[in-house]
PDB file of C-alpha atoms in Angstrom:
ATOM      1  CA  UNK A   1      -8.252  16.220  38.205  1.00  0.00           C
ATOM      2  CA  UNK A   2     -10.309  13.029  37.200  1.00  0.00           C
ATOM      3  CA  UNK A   3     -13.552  12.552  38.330  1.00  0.00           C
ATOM      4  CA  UNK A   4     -12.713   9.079  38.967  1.00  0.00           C
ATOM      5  CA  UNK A   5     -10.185   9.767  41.330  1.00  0.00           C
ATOM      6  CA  UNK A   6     -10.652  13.665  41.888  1.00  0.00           C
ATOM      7  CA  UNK A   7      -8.329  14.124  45.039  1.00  0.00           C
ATOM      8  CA  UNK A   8      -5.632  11.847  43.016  1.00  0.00           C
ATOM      9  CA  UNK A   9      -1.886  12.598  43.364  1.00  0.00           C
ATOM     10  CA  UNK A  10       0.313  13.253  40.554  1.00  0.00           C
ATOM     11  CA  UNK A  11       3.752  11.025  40.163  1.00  0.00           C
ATOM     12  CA  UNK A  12       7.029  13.328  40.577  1.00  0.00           C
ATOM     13  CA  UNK A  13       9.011  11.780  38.190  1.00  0.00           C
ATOM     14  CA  UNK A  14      12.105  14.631  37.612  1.00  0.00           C
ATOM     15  CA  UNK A  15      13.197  15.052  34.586  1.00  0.00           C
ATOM     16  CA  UNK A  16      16.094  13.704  31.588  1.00  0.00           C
ATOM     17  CA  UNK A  17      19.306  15.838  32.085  1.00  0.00           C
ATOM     18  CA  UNK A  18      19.965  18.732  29.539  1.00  0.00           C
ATOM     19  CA  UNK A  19      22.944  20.249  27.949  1.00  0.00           C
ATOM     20  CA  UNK A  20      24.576  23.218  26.337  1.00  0.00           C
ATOM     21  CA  UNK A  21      27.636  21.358  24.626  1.00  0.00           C
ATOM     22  CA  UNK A  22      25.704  19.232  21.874  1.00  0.00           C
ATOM     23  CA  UNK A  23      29.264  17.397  21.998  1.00  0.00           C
ATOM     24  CA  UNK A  24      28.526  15.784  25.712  1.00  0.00           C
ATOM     25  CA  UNK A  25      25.097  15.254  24.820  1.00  0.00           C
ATOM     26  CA  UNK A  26      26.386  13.222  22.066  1.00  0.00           C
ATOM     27  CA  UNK A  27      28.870  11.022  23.896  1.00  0.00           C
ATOM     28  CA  UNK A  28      25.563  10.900  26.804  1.00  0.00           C
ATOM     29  CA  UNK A  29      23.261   9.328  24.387  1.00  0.00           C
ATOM     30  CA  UNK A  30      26.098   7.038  22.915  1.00  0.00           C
ATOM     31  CA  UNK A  31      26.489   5.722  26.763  1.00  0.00           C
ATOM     32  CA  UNK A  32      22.401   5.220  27.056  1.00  0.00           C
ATOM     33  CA  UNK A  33      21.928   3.605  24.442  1.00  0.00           C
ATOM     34  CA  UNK A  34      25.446   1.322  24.719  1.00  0.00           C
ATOM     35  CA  UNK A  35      23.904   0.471  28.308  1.00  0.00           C
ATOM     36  CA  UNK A  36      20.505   0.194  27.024  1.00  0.00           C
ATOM     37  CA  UNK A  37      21.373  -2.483  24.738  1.00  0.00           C
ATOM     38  CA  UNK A  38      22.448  -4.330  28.286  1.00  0.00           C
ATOM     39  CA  UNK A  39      19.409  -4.108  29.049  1.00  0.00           C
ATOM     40  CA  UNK A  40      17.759  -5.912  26.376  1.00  0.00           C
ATOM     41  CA  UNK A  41      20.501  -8.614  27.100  1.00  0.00           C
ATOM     42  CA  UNK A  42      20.092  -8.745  30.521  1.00  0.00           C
ATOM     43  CA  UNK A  43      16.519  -9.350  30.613  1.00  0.00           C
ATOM     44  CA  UNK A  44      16.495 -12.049  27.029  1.00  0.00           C
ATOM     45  CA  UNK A  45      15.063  -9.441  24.803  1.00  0.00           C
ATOM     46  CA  UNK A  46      17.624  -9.889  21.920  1.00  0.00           C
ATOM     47  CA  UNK A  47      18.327 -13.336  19.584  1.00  0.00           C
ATOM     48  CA  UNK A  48      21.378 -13.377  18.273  1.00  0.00           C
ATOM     49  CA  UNK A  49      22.396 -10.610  15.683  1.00  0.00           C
ATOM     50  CA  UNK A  50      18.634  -9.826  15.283  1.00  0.00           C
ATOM     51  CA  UNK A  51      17.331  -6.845  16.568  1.00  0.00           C
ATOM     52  CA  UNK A  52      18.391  -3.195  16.840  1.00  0.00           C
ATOM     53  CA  UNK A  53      17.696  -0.023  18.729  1.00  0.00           C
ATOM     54  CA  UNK A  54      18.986   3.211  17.247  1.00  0.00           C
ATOM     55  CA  UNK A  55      19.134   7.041  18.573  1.00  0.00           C
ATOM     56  CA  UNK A  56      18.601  10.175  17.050  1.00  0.00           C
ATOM     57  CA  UNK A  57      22.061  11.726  16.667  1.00  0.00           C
ATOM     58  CA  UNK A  58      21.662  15.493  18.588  1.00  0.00           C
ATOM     59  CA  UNK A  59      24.178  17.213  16.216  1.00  0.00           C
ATOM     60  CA  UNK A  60      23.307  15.280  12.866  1.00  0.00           C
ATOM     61  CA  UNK A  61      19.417  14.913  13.358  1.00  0.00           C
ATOM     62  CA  UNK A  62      19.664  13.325  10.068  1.00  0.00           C
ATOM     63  CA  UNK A  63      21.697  10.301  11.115  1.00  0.00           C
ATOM     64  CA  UNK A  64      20.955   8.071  14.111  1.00  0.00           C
ATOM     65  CA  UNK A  65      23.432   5.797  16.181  1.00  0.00           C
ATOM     66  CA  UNK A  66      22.990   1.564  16.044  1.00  0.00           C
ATOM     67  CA  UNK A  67      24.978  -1.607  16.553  1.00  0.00           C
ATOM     68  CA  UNK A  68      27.348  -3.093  13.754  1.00  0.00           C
ATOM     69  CA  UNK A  69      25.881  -6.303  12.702  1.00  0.00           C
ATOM     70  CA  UNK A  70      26.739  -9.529  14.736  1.00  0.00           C
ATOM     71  CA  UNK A  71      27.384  -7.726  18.179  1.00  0.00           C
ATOM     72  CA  UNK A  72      26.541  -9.088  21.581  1.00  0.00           C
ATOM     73  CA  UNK A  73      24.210  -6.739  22.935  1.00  0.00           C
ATOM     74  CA  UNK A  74      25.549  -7.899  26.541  1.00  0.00           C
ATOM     75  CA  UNK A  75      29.217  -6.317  25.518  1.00  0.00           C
ATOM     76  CA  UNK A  76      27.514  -3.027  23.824  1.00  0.00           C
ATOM     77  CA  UNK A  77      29.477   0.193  24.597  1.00  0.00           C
ATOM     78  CA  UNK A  78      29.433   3.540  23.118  1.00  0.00           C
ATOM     79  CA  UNK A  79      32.754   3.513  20.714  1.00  0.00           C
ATOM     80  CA  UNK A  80      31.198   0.253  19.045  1.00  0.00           C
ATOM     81  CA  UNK A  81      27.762   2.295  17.454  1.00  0.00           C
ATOM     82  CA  UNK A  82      27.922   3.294  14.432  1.00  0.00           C
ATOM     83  CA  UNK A  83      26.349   6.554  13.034  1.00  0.00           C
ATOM     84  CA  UNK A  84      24.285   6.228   9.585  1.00  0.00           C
ATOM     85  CA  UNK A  85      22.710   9.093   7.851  1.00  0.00           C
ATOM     86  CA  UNK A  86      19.034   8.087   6.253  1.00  0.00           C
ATOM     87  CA  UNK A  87      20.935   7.326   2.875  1.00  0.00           C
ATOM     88  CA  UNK A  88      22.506   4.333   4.459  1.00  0.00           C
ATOM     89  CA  UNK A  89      25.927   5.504   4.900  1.00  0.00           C
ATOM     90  CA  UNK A  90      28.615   5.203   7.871  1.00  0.00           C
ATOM     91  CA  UNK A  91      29.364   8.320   8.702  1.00  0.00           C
ATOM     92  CA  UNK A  92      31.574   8.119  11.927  1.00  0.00           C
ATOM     93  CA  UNK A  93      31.946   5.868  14.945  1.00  0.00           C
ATOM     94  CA  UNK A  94      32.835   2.055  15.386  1.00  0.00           C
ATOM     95  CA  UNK A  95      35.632   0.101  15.259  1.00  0.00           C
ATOM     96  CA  UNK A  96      38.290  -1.195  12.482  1.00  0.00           C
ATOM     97  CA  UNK A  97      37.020  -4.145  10.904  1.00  0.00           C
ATOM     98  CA  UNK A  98      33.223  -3.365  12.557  1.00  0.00           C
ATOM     99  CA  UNK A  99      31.680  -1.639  10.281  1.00  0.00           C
ATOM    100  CA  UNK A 100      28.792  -3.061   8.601  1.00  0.00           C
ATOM    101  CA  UNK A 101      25.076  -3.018  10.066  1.00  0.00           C
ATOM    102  CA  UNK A 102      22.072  -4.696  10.027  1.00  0.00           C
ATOM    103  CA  UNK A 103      20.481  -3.637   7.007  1.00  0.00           C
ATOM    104  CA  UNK A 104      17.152  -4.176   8.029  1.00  0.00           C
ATOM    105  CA  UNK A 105      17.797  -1.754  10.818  1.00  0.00           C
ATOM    106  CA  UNK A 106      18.545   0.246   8.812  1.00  0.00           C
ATOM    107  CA  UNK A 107      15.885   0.407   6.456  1.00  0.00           C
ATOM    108  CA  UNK A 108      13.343   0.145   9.458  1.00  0.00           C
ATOM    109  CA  UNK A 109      15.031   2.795  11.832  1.00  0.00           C
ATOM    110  CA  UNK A 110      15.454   5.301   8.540  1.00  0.00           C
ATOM    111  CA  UNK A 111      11.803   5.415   7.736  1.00  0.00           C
ATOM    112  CA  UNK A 112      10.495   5.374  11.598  1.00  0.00           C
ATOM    113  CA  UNK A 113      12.838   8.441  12.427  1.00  0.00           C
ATOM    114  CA  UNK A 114      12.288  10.318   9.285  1.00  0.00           C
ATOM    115  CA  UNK A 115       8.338   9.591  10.058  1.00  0.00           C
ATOM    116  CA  UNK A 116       8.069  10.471  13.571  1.00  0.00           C
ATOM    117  CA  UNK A 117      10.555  13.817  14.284  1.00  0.00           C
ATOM    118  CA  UNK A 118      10.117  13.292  18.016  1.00  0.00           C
ATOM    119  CA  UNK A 119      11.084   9.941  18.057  1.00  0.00           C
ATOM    120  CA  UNK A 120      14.452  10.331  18.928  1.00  0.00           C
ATOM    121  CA  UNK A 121      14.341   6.560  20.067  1.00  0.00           C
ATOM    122  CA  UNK A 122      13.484   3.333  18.581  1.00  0.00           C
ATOM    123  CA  UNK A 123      13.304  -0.375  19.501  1.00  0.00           C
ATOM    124  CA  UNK A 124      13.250  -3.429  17.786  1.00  0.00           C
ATOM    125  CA  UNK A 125      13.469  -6.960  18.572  1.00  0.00           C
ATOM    126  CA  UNK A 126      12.471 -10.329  17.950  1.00  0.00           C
ATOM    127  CA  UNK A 127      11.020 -11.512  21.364  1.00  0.00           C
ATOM    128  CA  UNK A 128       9.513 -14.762  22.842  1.00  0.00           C
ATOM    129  CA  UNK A 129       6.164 -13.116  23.870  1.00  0.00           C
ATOM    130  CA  UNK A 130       6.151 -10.562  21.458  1.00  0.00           C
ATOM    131  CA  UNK A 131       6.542 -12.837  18.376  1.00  0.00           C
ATOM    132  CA  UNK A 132       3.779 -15.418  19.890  1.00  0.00           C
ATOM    133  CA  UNK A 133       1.380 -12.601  20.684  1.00  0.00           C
ATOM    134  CA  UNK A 134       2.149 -11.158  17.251  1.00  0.00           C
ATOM    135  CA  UNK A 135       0.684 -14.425  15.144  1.00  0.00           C
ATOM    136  CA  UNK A 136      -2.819 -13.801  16.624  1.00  0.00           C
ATOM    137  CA  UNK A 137      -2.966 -10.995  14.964  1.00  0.00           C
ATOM    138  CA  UNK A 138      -4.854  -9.116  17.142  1.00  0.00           C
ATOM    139  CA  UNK A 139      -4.758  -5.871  19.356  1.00  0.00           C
ATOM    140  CA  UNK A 140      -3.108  -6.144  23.380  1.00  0.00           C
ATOM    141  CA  UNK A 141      -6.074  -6.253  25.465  1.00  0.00           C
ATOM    142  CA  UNK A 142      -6.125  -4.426  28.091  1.00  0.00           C
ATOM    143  CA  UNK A 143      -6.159  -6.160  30.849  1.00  0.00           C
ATOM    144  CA  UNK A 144      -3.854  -4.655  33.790  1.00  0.00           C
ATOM    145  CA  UNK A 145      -2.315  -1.603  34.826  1.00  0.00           C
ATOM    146  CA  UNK A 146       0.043  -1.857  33.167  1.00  0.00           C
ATOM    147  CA  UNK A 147      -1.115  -2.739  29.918  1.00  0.00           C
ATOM    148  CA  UNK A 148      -3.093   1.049  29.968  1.00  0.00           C
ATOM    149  CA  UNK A 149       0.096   2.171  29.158  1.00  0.00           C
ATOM    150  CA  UNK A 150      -0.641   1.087  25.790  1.00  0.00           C
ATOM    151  CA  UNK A 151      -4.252   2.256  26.226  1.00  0.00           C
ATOM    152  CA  UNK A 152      -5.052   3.254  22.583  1.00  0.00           C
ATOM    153  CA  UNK A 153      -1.440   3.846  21.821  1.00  0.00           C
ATOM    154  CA  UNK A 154       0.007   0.515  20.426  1.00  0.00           C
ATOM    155  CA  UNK A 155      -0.540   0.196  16.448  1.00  0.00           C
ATOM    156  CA  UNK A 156      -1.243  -3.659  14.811  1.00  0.00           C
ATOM    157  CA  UNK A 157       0.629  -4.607  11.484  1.00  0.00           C
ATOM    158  CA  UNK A 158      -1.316  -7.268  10.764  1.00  0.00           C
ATOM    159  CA  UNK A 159       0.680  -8.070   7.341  1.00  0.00           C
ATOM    160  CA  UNK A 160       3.856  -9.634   6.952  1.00  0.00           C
ATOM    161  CA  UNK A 161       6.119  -9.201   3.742  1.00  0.00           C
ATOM    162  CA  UNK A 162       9.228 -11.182   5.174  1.00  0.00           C
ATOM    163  CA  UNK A 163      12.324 -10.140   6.260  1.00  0.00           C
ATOM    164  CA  UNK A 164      12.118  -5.696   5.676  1.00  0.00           C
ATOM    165  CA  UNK A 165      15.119  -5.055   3.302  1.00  0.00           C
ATOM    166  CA  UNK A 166      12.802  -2.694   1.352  1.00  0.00           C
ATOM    167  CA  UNK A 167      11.819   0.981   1.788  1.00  0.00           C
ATOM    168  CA  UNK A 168       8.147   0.579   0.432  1.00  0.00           C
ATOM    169  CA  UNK A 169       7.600  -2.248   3.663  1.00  0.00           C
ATOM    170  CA  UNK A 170       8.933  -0.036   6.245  1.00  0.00           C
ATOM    171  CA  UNK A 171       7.063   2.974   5.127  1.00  0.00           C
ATOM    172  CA  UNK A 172       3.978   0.517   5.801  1.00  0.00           C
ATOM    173  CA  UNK A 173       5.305  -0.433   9.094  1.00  0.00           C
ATOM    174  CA  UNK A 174       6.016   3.484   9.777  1.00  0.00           C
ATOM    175  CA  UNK A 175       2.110   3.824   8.509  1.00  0.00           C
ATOM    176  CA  UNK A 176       0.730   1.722  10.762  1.00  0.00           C
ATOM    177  CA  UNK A 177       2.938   2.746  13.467  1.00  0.00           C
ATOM    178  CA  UNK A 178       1.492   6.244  13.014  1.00  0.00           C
ATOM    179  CA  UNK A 179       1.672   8.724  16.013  1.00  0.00           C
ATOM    180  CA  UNK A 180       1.721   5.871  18.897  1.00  0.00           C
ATOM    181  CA  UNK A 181       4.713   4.903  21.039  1.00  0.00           C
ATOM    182  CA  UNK A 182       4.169   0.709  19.847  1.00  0.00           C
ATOM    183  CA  UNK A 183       3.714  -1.436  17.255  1.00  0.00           C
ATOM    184  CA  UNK A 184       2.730  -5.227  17.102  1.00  0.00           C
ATOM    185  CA  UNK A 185       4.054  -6.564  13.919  1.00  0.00           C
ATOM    186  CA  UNK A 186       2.128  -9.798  12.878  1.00  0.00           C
ATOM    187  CA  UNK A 187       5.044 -12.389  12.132  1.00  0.00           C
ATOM    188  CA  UNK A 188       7.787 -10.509  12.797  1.00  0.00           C
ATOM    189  CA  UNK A 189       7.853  -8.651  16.577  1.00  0.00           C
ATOM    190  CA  UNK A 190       7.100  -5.548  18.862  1.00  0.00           C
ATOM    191  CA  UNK A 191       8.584  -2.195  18.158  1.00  0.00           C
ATOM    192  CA  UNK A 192       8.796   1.231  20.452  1.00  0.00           C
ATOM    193  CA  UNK A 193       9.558   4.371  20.102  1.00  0.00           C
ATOM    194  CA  UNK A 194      10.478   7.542  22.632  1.00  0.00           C
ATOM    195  CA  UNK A 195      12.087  10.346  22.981  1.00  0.00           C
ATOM    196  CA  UNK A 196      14.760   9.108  24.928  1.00  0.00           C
ATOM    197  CA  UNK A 197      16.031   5.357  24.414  1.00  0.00           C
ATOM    198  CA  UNK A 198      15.280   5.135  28.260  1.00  0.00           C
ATOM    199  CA  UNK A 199      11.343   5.695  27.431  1.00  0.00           C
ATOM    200  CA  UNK A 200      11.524   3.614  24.218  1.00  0.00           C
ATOM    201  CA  UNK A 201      13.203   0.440  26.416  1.00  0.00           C
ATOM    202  CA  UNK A 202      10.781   1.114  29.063  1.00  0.00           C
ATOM    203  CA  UNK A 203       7.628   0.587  26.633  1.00  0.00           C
ATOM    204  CA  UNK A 204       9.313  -1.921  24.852  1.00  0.00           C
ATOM    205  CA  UNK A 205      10.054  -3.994  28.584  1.00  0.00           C
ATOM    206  CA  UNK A 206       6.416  -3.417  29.019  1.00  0.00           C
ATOM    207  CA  UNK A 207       5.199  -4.459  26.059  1.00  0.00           C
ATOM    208  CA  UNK A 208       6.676  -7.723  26.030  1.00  0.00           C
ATOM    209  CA  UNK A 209       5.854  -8.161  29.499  1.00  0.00           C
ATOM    210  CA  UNK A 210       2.056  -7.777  28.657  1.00  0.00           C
ATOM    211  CA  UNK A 211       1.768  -9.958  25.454  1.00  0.00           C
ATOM    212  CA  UNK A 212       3.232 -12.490  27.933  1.00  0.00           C
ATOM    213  CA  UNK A 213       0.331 -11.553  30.718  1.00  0.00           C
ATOM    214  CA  UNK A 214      -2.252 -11.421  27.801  1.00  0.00           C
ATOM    215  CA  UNK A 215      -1.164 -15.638  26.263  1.00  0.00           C
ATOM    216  CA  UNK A 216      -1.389 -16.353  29.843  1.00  0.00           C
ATOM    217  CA  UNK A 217      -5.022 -15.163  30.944  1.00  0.00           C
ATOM    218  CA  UNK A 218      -6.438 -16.343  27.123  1.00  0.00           C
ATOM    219  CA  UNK A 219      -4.534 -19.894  28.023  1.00  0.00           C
ATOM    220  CA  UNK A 220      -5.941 -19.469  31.529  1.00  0.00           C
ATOM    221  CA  UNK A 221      -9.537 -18.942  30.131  1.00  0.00           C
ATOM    222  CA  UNK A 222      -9.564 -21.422  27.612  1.00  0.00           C
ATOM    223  CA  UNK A 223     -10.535 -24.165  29.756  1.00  0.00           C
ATOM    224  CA  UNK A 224     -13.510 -22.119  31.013  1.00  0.00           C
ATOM    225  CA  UNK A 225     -15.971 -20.563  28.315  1.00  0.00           C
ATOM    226  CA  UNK A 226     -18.268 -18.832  31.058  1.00  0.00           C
ATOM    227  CA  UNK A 227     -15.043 -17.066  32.193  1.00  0.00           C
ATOM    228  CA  UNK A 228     -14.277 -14.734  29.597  1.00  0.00           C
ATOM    229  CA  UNK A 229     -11.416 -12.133  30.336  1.00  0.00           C
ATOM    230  CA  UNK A 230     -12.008  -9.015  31.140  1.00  0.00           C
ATOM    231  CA  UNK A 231     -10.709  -6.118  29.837  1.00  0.00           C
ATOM    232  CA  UNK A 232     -10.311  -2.857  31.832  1.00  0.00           C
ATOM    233  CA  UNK A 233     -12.787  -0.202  31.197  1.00  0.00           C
ATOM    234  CA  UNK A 234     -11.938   2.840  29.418  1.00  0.00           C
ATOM    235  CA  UNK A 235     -12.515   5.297  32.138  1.00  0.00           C
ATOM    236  CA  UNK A 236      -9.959   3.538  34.320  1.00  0.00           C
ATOM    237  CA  UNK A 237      -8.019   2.763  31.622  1.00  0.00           C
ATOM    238  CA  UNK A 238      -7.699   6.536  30.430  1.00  0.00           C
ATOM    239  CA  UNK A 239      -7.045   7.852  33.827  1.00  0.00           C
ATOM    240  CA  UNK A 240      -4.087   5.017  34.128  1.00  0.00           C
ATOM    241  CA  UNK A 241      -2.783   6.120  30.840  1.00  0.00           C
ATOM    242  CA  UNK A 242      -2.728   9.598  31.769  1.00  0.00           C
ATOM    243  CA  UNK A 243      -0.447   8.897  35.124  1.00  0.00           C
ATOM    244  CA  UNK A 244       1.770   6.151  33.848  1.00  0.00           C
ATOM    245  CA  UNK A 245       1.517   6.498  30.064  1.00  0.00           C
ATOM    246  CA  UNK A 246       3.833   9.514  29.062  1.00  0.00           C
ATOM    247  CA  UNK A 247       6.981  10.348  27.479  1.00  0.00           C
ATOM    248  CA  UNK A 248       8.107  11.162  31.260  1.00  0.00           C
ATOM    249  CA  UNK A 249       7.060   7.892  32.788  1.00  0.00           C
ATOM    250  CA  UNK A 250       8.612   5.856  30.158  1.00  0.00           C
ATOM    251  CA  UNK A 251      12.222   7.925  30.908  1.00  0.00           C
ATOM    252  CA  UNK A 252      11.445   7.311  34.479  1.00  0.00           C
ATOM    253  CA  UNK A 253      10.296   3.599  34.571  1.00  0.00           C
ATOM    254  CA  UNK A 254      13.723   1.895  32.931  1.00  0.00           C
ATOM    255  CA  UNK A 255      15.929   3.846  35.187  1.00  0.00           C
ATOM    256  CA  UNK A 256      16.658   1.009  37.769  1.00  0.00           C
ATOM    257  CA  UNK A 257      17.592  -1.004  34.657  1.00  0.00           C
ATOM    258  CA  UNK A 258      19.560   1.749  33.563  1.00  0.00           C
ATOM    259  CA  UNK A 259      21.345   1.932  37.230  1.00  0.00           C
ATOM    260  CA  UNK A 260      21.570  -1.988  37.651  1.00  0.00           C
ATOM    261  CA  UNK A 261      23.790  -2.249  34.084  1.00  0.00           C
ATOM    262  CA  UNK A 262      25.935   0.365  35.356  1.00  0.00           C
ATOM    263  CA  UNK A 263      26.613  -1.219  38.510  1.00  0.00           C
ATOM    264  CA  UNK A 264      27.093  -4.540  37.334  1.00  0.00           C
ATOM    265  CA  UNK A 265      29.745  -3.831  34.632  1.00  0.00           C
ATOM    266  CA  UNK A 266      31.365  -0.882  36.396  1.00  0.00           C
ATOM    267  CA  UNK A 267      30.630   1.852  33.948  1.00  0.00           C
ATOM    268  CA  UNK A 268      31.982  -0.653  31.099  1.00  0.00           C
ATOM    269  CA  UNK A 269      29.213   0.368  28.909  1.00  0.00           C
ATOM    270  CA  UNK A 270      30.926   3.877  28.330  1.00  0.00           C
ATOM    271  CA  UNK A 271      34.226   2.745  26.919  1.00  0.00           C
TER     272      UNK A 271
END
């Protein structure tokens, strides 16, 4: 109950499926996060063999699954991803002749799941919005619903070391990522994490959606220095974060996305 909405209604979201055969739950994750790098294609979130989102492996928590290097997110499916271990090396998965990765996924992915247990889920990519938003170095205002998402849970790295082939730059990335579910990294991108890829894509969609929102209302305002932008205050803010903001919401929000891929391509994802 809130008092700013005390008779308010609580979402009914359902829930991720579960298993008893850590074997299907396996090949399950492989398909989500094959279809979930159609996603990023389908909505322009990739550019070209940069970028990289990575699951927790269920059976090996130590490893995690990712692209090889060069792939077309928009032809992802599961018997492409390759499983690494936090050492670096291929363990299983892919195909003959595919199997290198991105080492800077890598190196980011490693530290971020090491650092964060529950984050079963990460994204990273370098994004139109997200990279523009990212050189003002500055946190997302809040300024719509949506953006209370993010209501004190998006992190700022406000330094850029170049390209991260280094352990000692991702641990500061992981540092300033800390316990939220985003990062804005100054120079570089946006970066989410979940406990399902389906949450992680979900903030990440979001995310990218309001850096966008937030260059247009400062562009917007410019032209007007008695109109300031407003930001949304912290009581409505909170209360928004609390209905829309969790690990449940975030599953819940990217399933049409999810279901839209799958329809599209048949199913083609799970090959």
């Amino acid at each position: 109950m809130s008092e700013l909405q005390p008779d308010a209604m609580e979402f009914d979201f359902g829930s991720p499926p579960t298993f008893e055969d850590p074997l299907e739950e396996r090949t399950y994750i492989k398909e989500r996060l094959a279809c979930a790098y159609r996603v990023f294609a389908k909505l322009d979130l990739c550019e070209g063999a940069s970028g990289h989102l990575t699951v927790r492996d269920p059976i090996r928590r130590d490893c995690f699954w990712v692209t090889p290097f060069g792939k077309q997110f928009a032809h992802m499916t599961a018997s492409d991803l390759l499983l690494i271990d936090h050492h670096g090396k291929v363990v299983m998965g892919g195909k003959p002749g595919k199997q290198k990765y991105n080492a800077a996924a890598f190196i980011i992915h490693a530290k971020v799941h090491s650092s964060r247990p529950e984050a079963n889920a990460v994204c990273h990519s370098h994004t139109k919005y997200g990279k523009a938003f990212s050189v003002l170095n500055k946190p997302l205002p809040i300024y719509t619903q949506d953006a209370c998402v993010f209501y004190n849970d998006v992190g700022l790295y406000n330094s850029f070391g170049g390209v991260v082939l280094d352990m000692s730059e991702s641990s500061r990335i992981a540092e300033a990522l800390g316990d939220k579910k985003a990062l804005i990294m100054a120079h570089h991108g946006l970066l989410t994490v979940g406990e399902t890829i389906e949450a992680a894509t979900s903030w990440f969609i979001m995310l990218e959606n309001e850096c966008h929102t937030a260059l247009l209302v400062d562009a917007a305002a410019a032209g007007d220095p008695t109109n300031k932008p407003k930001e949304i205050n912290a009581d409505a803010a909170q209360f928004t974060f609390n209905a829309d903001g969790t690990e449940l919401a975030g599953w819940f929000e990217s399933l049409p996305w999810f279901d839209l891929i799958d329809e599209e391509c048949n199913g083609a994802y799970k090959k």
